Amino acid sequence: MTRPDLGEDATASVAATSADAQSSWVTLPSVQEDLPQELQLALEAFDAGERPAARAASTWLRTQAVAAFQTSRTRLLLCSGRVEGFYSLASAQVELNQRDRRRIDIAPVRAPASLVTWIAKDKRAEIDGKLLLLHAVATARRAAELQATSVLVVDPFDEETAIMWRERFGFRTSAEAKKPKRLWLPLQPI
C-alpha cells in the first residue's frame, strides 16, 4: 500500500500509517518542524545494526535526512509506526568505460544517474533489503521519464559494502578514479 508524500496533512498520514499494520511508503518533509511526533519517534528508534555502514546509515537518518531535502529525497517504509527501512535518492553522474557505454547505448563518458545516497533496513524488520532497492529502482525509473537518467549508482561505504552490492545485486564497477569506486546498474534491462 502506498500513501501520498508527507505535506500539509503529514500528521494525519503518519498517524494513519502508525495504526496501519500494512507497509506504506512516505517521503520525509523538507523541514524538521513538519515532522509529526509519531514520525520523529520512529526515526529515533531506527536501528540498522552494528556494522559501520549500518551505524552510519542509522545516524544519518536520525540527524541529517531532513536537512538533506534540498539535495536528496528520503523515502521511508513505515509499518505499525516503525521505520522498516529507507533509501534516499539524488541526481548524479558516473564515469563509465567505453565498453559499458556501448552496452547501455550512451555516448558521454559521464552518464546521468540516480544516486542512492543512503539505504538501510531496520535490523528488526522482517523485510528483505532487496525490497528497498527495488523501490529505489522504480522511483529512479519514474524520474528517468522526466529527465535523462541512464543508471542507478551507489557510493559504497567501505569495501565490505562494495562487495555486497556487486555480489548480491550485480552492481558493476565504474571507471571513477576514487576508491572505493562508484558502482552502477542500468535502469533499463540490457
CSV table of N, CA, C and O in Angstrom, one decimal, residues 110-180:
chain,number,residue,atom,x,y,z
A,110,ARG,N,30.6,10.5,-18.9
A,110,ARG,CA,29.9,10.7,-17.7
A,110,ARG,C,28.4,10.5,-17.9
A,110,ARG,O,27.8,11.3,-18.6
A,111,ALA,N,27.8,9.4,-17.4
A,111,ALA,CA,26.4,9.1,-17.7
A,111,ALA,C,25.5,9.7,-16.6
A,111,ALA,O,25.9,9.7,-15.4
A,112,PRO,N,24.4,10.3,-16.9
A,112,PRO,CA,23.4,10.8,-15.9
A,112,PRO,C,22.9,9.7,-15.1
A,112,PRO,O,22.6,8.6,-15.6
A,113,ALA,N,22.8,9.9,-13.8
A,113,ALA,CA,22.5,8.8,-12.9
A,113,ALA,C,21.5,9.3,-11.7
A,113,ALA,O,21.5,10.4,-11.4
A,114,SER,N,20.9,8.3,-11.1
A,114,SER,CA,20.2,8.4,-9.9
A,114,SER,C,21.1,7.8,-8.8
A,114,SER,O,21.5,6.6,-9.0
A,115,LEU,N,21.5,8.6,-7.8
A,115,LEU,CA,22.4,8.1,-6.8
A,115,LEU,C,21.6,7.7,-5.5
A,115,LEU,O,20.9,8.5,-5.0
A,116,VAL,N,21.8,6.5,-5.1
A,116,VAL,CA,21.3,6.1,-3.8
A,116,VAL,C,22.3,6.6,-2.8
A,116,VAL,O,23.4,6.1,-2.6
A,117,THR,N,21.9,7.7,-2.1
A,117,THR,CA,22.8,8.3,-1.2
A,117,THR,C,22.9,7.5,0.1
A,117,THR,O,24.0,7.4,0.7
A,118,TRP,N,21.8,6.9,0.5
A,118,TRP,CA,21.7,6.1,1.7
A,118,TRP,C,20.6,5.1,1.5
A,118,TRP,O,19.6,5.4,0.9
A,119,ILE,N,20.8,3.9,2.0
A,119,ILE,CA,19.8,2.8,2.0
A,119,ILE,C,20.1,1.9,3.2
A,119,ILE,O,21.2,1.5,3.4
A,120,ALA,N,19.0,1.5,3.9
A,120,ALA,CA,19.2,0.6,5.0
A,120,ALA,C,17.8,0.1,5.5
A,120,ALA,O,16.8,0.8,5.3
A,121,LYS,N,17.9,-1.1,6.1
A,121,LYS,CA,16.7,-1.6,6.7
A,121,LYS,C,16.9,-1.8,8.2
A,121,LYS,O,18.0,-1.9,8.6
A,122,ASP,N,15.8,-1.6,9.0
A,122,ASP,CA,16.0,-1.8,10.4
A,122,ASP,C,16.3,-3.3,10.7
A,122,ASP,O,15.8,-4.2,10.1
A,123,LYS,N,17.2,-3.5,11.6
A,123,LYS,CA,17.6,-4.9,11.9
A,123,LYS,C,16.5,-5.8,12.4
A,123,LYS,O,16.6,-7.0,12.4
A,124,ARG,N,15.4,-5.2,12.9
A,124,ARG,CA,14.3,-5.9,13.4
A,124,ARG,C,13.2,-6.2,12.4
A,124,ARG,O,12.3,-7.0,12.6
A,125,ALA,N,13.4,-5.5,11.2
A,125,ALA,CA,12.4,-5.7,10.1
A,125,ALA,C,12.5,-7.0,9.5
A,125,ALA,O,13.5,-7.6,9.3
A,126,GLU,N,11.3,-7.6,9.1
A,126,GLU,CA,11.3,-8.9,8.5
A,126,GLU,C,11.4,-8.8,7.0
A,126,GLU,O,11.3,-9.8,6.3
A,127,ILE,N,11.5,-7.6,6.5
A,127,ILE,CA,11.6,-7.4,5.0
A,127,ILE,C,13.0,-7.8,4.5
A,127,ILE,O,14.0,-7.7,5.3
A,128,ASP,N,13.1,-8.1,3.3
A,128,ASP,CA,14.4,-8.3,2.6
A,128,ASP,C,14.9,-6.9,2.2
A,128,ASP,O,14.1,-6.2,1.6
A,129,GLY,N,16.1,-6.6,2.4
A,129,GLY,CA,16.6,-5.3,1.9
A,129,GLY,C,16.5,-5.1,0.4
A,129,GLY,O,16.5,-4.0,-0.1
A,130,LYS,N,16.3,-6.2,-0.3
A,130,LYS,CA,16.1,-6.1,-1.8
A,130,LYS,C,14.9,-5.3,-2.1
A,130,LYS,O,14.8,-4.6,-3.1
A,131,LEU,N,13.9,-5.4,-1.3
A,131,LEU,CA,12.6,-4.6,-1.5
A,131,LEU,C,12.9,-3.1,-1.5
A,131,LEU,O,12.4,-2.4,-2.3
A,132,LEU,N,13.8,-2.6,-0.6
A,132,LEU,CA,14.2,-1.2,-0.6
A,132,LEU,C,14.9,-0.8,-1.9
A,132,LEU,O,14.6,0.2,-2.5
A,133,LEU,N,15.8,-1.7,-2.4
A,133,LEU,CA,16.5,-1.4,-3.6
A,133,LEU,C,15.5,-1.4,-4.8
A,133,LEU,O,15.6,-0.5,-5.7
A,134,LEU,N,14.6,-2.4,-4.9
A,134,LEU,CA,13.6,-2.4,-6.0
A,134,LEU,C,12.7,-1.2,-6.0
A,134,LEU,O,12.4,-0.6,-7.1
A,135,HIS,N,12.4,-0.7,-4.8
A,135,HIS,CA,11.6,0.5,-4.8
A,135,HIS,C,12.4,1.7,-5.2
A,135,HIS,O,11.9,2.6,-6.0
A,136,ALA,N,13.7,1.8,-4.9
A,136,ALA,CA,14.5,2.9,-5.3
A,136,ALA,C,14.7,2.8,-6.8
A,136,ALA,O,14.7,3.9,-7.5
A,137,VAL,N,14.9,1.6,-7.4
A,137,VAL,CA,15.0,1.5,-8.9
A,137,VAL,C,13.7,2.0,-9.5
A,137,VAL,O,13.7,2.7,-10.5
A,138,ALA,N,12.5,1.6,-9.0
A,138,ALA,CA,11.3,2.0,-9.6
A,138,ALA,C,11.1,3.5,-9.5
A,138,ALA,O,10.7,4.2,-10.5
A,139,THR,N,11.5,4.1,-8.4
A,139,THR,CA,11.5,5.6,-8.3
A,139,THR,C,12.4,6.3,-9.3
A,139,THR,O,12.1,7.2,-9.9
A,140,ALA,N,13.6,5.7,-9.4
A,140,ALA,CA,14.6,6.2,-10.4
A,140,ALA,C,14.1,6.1,-11.8
A,140,ALA,O,14.3,7.0,-12.6
A,141,ARG,N,13.4,5.0,-12.1
A,141,ARG,CA,12.9,4.9,-13.5
A,141,ARG,C,11.8,5.9,-13.7
A,141,ARG,O,11.7,6.4,-14.8
A,142,ARG,N,11.0,6.2,-12.7
A,142,ARG,CA,10.0,7.3,-12.9
A,142,ARG,C,10.6,8.6,-13.1
A,142,ARG,O,10.2,9.4,-14.0
A,143,ALA,N,11.7,8.9,-12.4
A,143,ALA,CA,12.4,10.1,-12.6
A,143,ALA,C,13.1,10.2,-14.0
A,143,ALA,O,13.1,11.2,-14.6
A,144,ALA,N,13.5,9.0,-14.5
A,144,ALA,CA,14.1,9.0,-15.8
A,144,ALA,C,13.2,9.3,-16.9
A,144,ALA,O,13.6,9.7,-18.0
A,145,GLU,N,11.9,9.2,-16.7
A,145,GLU,CA,10.9,9.5,-17.6
A,145,GLU,C,10.8,11.1,-17.8
A,145,GLU,O,10.4,11.6,-18.8
A,146,LEU,N,11.2,11.8,-16.7
A,146,LEU,CA,11.1,13.2,-16.7
A,146,LEU,C,12.5,13.9,-17.0
A,146,LEU,O,12.5,15.1,-17.5
A,147,GLN,N,13.6,13.2,-16.8
A,147,GLN,CA,14.9,13.8,-17.1
A,147,GLN,C,15.8,12.6,-17.5
A,147,GLN,O,15.6,11.5,-17.1
A,148,ALA,N,16.8,12.9,-18.2
A,148,ALA,CA,17.7,11.9,-18.8
A,148,ALA,C,18.5,11.3,-17.6
A,148,ALA,O,19.3,11.9,-17.0
A,149,THR,N,18.2,10.0,-17.3
A,149,THR,CA,18.9,9.3,-16.3
A,149,THR,C,19.1,7.9,-16.9
A,149,THR,O,18.1,7.2,-17.2
A,150,SER,N,20.3,7.4,-16.9
A,150,SER,CA,20.6,6.1,-17.5
A,150,SER,C,20.8,5.0,-16.6
A,150,SER,O,20.6,3.8,-16.9
A,151,VAL,N,21.4,5.3,-15.4
A,151,VAL,CA,21.8,4.3,-14.5
A,151,VAL,C,21.5,4.7,-13.0
A,151,VAL,O,21.2,5.8,-12.7
A,152,LEU,N,21.5,3.6,-12.2
A,152,LEU,CA,21.4,3.8,-10.7
A,152,LEU,C,22.8,3.6,-10.2
A,152,LEU,O,23.5,2.6,-10.5
A,153,VAL,N,23.3,4.5,-9.3
A,153,VAL,CA,24.6,4.3,-8.7
A,153,VAL,C,24.6,4.4,-7.2
A,153,VAL,O,23.7,4.9,-6.6
A,154,VAL,N,25.6,3.8,-6.6
A,154,VAL,CA,25.8,3.8,-5.2
A,154,VAL,C,27.3,4.1,-4.9
A,154,VAL,O,28.1,3.7,-5.7
A,155,ASP,N,27.6,4.8,-3.9
A,155,ASP,CA,28.9,5.0,-3.4
A,155,ASP,C,29.1,4.1,-2.1
A,155,ASP,O,28.6,4.5,-1.1
A,156,PRO,N,29.7,3.0,-2.3
A,156,PRO,CA,29.8,2.1,-1.2
A,156,PRO,C,30.5,2.7,0.0
A,156,PRO,O,31.5,3.5,-0.1
A,157,PHE,N,30.0,2.4,1.2
A,157,PHE,CA,30.5,3.0,2.5
A,157,PHE,C,32.0,2.5,2.7
A,157,PHE,O,32.8,3.2,3.2
A,158,ASP,N,32.2,1.2,2.4
A,158,ASP,CA,33.5,0.6,2.6
A,158,ASP,C,33.6,-0.6,1.6
A,158,ASP,O,32.7,-0.9,0.9
A,159,GLU,N,34.7,-1.3,1.6
A,159,GLU,CA,35.0,-2.4,0.7
A,159,GLU,C,34.0,-3.5,1.0
A,159,GLU,O,33.5,-4.2,0.1
A,160,GLU,N,33.7,-3.8,2.2
A,160,GLU,CA,32.7,-4.9,2.6
A,160,GLU,C,31.4,-4.6,1.9
A,160,GLU,O,30.7,-5.5,1.4
A,161,THR,N,30.9,-3.3,2.0
A,161,THR,CA,29.7,-2.9,1.4
A,161,THR,C,29.7,-3.0,-0.1
A,161,THR,O,28.8,-3.4,-0.8
A,162,ALA,N,30.9,-2.6,-0.7
A,162,ALA,CA,31.0,-2.7,-2.1
A,162,ALA,C,30.9,-4.1,-2.6
A,162,ALA,O,30.2,-4.4,-3.6
A,163,ILE,N,31.5,-5.1,-1.9
A,163,ILE,CA,31.4,-6.5,-2.3
A,163,ILE,C,29.9,-6.9,-2.2
A,163,ILE,O,29.5,-7.6,-3.1
A,164,MET,N,29.2,-6.5,-1.2
A,164,MET,CA,27.8,-6.9,-1.1
A,164,MET,C,27.0,-6.4,-2.3
A,164,MET,O,26.2,-7.1,-2.9
A,165,TRP,N,27.2,-5.1,-2.7
A,165,TRP,CA,26.5,-4.5,-3.8
A,165,TRP,C,26.8,-5.3,-5.1
A,165,TRP,O,25.9,-5.6,-5.9
A,166,ARG,N,28.0,-5.7,-5.3
A,166,ARG,CA,28.4,-6.4,-6.5
A,166,ARG,C,27.9,-7.8,-6.5
A,166,ARG,O,27.3,-8.3,-7.5
A,167,GLU,N,28.1,-8.5,-5.4
A,167,GLU,CA,27.8,-9.9,-5.4
A,167,GLU,C,26.2,-10.2,-5.2
A,167,GLU,O,25.7,-11.1,-5.9
A,168,ARG,N,25.6,-9.4,-4.4
A,168,ARG,CA,24.2,-9.7,-4.1
A,168,ARG,C,23.3,-9.1,-5.2
A,168,ARG,O,22.2,-9.6,-5.5
A,169,PHE,N,23.6,-7.9,-5.7
A,169,PHE,CA,22.7,-7.2,-6.6
A,169,PHE,C,23.2,-7.0,-8.0
A,169,PHE,O,22.6,-6.4,-8.8
A,170,GLY,N,24.5,-7.4,-8.3
A,170,GLY,CA,25.0,-7.3,-9.6
A,170,GLY,C,25.5,-5.9,-10.1
A,170,GLY,O,25.6,-5.7,-11.3
A,171,PHE,N,25.8,-5.1,-9.1
A,171,PHE,CA,26.3,-3.7,-9.5
A,171,PHE,C,27.6,-3.9,-10.2
A,171,PHE,O,28.4,-4.8,-9.8
A,172,ARG,N,27.9,-3.0,-11.1
A,172,ARG,CA,29.2,-3.0,-11.8
A,172,ARG,C,30.1,-1.9,-11.3
A,172,ARG,O,29.6,-0.9,-10.9
A,173,THR,N,31.4,-2.1,-11.5
A,173,THR,CA,32.3,-1.1,-11.1
A,173,THR,C,32.5,0.0,-12.2
A,173,THR,O,32.6,-0.3,-13.3
A,174,SER,N,32.4,1.2,-11.7
A,174,SER,CA,32.6,2.3,-12.7
A,174,SER,C,34.0,2.6,-13.1
A,174,SER,O,34.9,1.9,-12.6
A,175,ALA,N,34.2,3.6,-13.9
A,175,ALA,CA,35.6,4.0,-14.3
A,175,ALA,C,36.1,5.1,-13.4
A,175,ALA,O,37.1,5.7,-13.7
A,176,GLU,N,35.4,5.4,-12.4
A,176,GLU,CA,35.8,6.5,-11.5
A,176,GLU,C,37.2,6.2,-10.9
A,176,GLU,O,37.5,5.1,-10.7
A,177,ALA,N,37.9,7.3,-10.7
A,177,ALA,CA,39.3,7.1,-10.1
A,177,ALA,C,39.3,6.9,-8.6
A,177,ALA,O,40.2,6.3,-8.1
A,178,LYS,N,38.3,7.4,-7.9
A,178,LYS,CA,38.3,7.3,-6.4
A,178,LYS,C,38.1,5.9,-6.0
A,178,LYS,O,37.6,5.0,-6.7
A,179,LYS,N,38.5,5.7,-4.7
A,179,LYS,CA,38.3,4.4,-4.1
A,179,LYS,C,37.5,4.5,-2.8
A,179,LYS,O,37.7,5.5,-2.1
A,180,PRO,N,36.5,3.7,-2.5
A,180,PRO,CA,36.0,2.7,-3.4
A,180,PRO,C,35.3,3.3,-4.5
A,180,PRO,O,34.7,4.4,-4.4
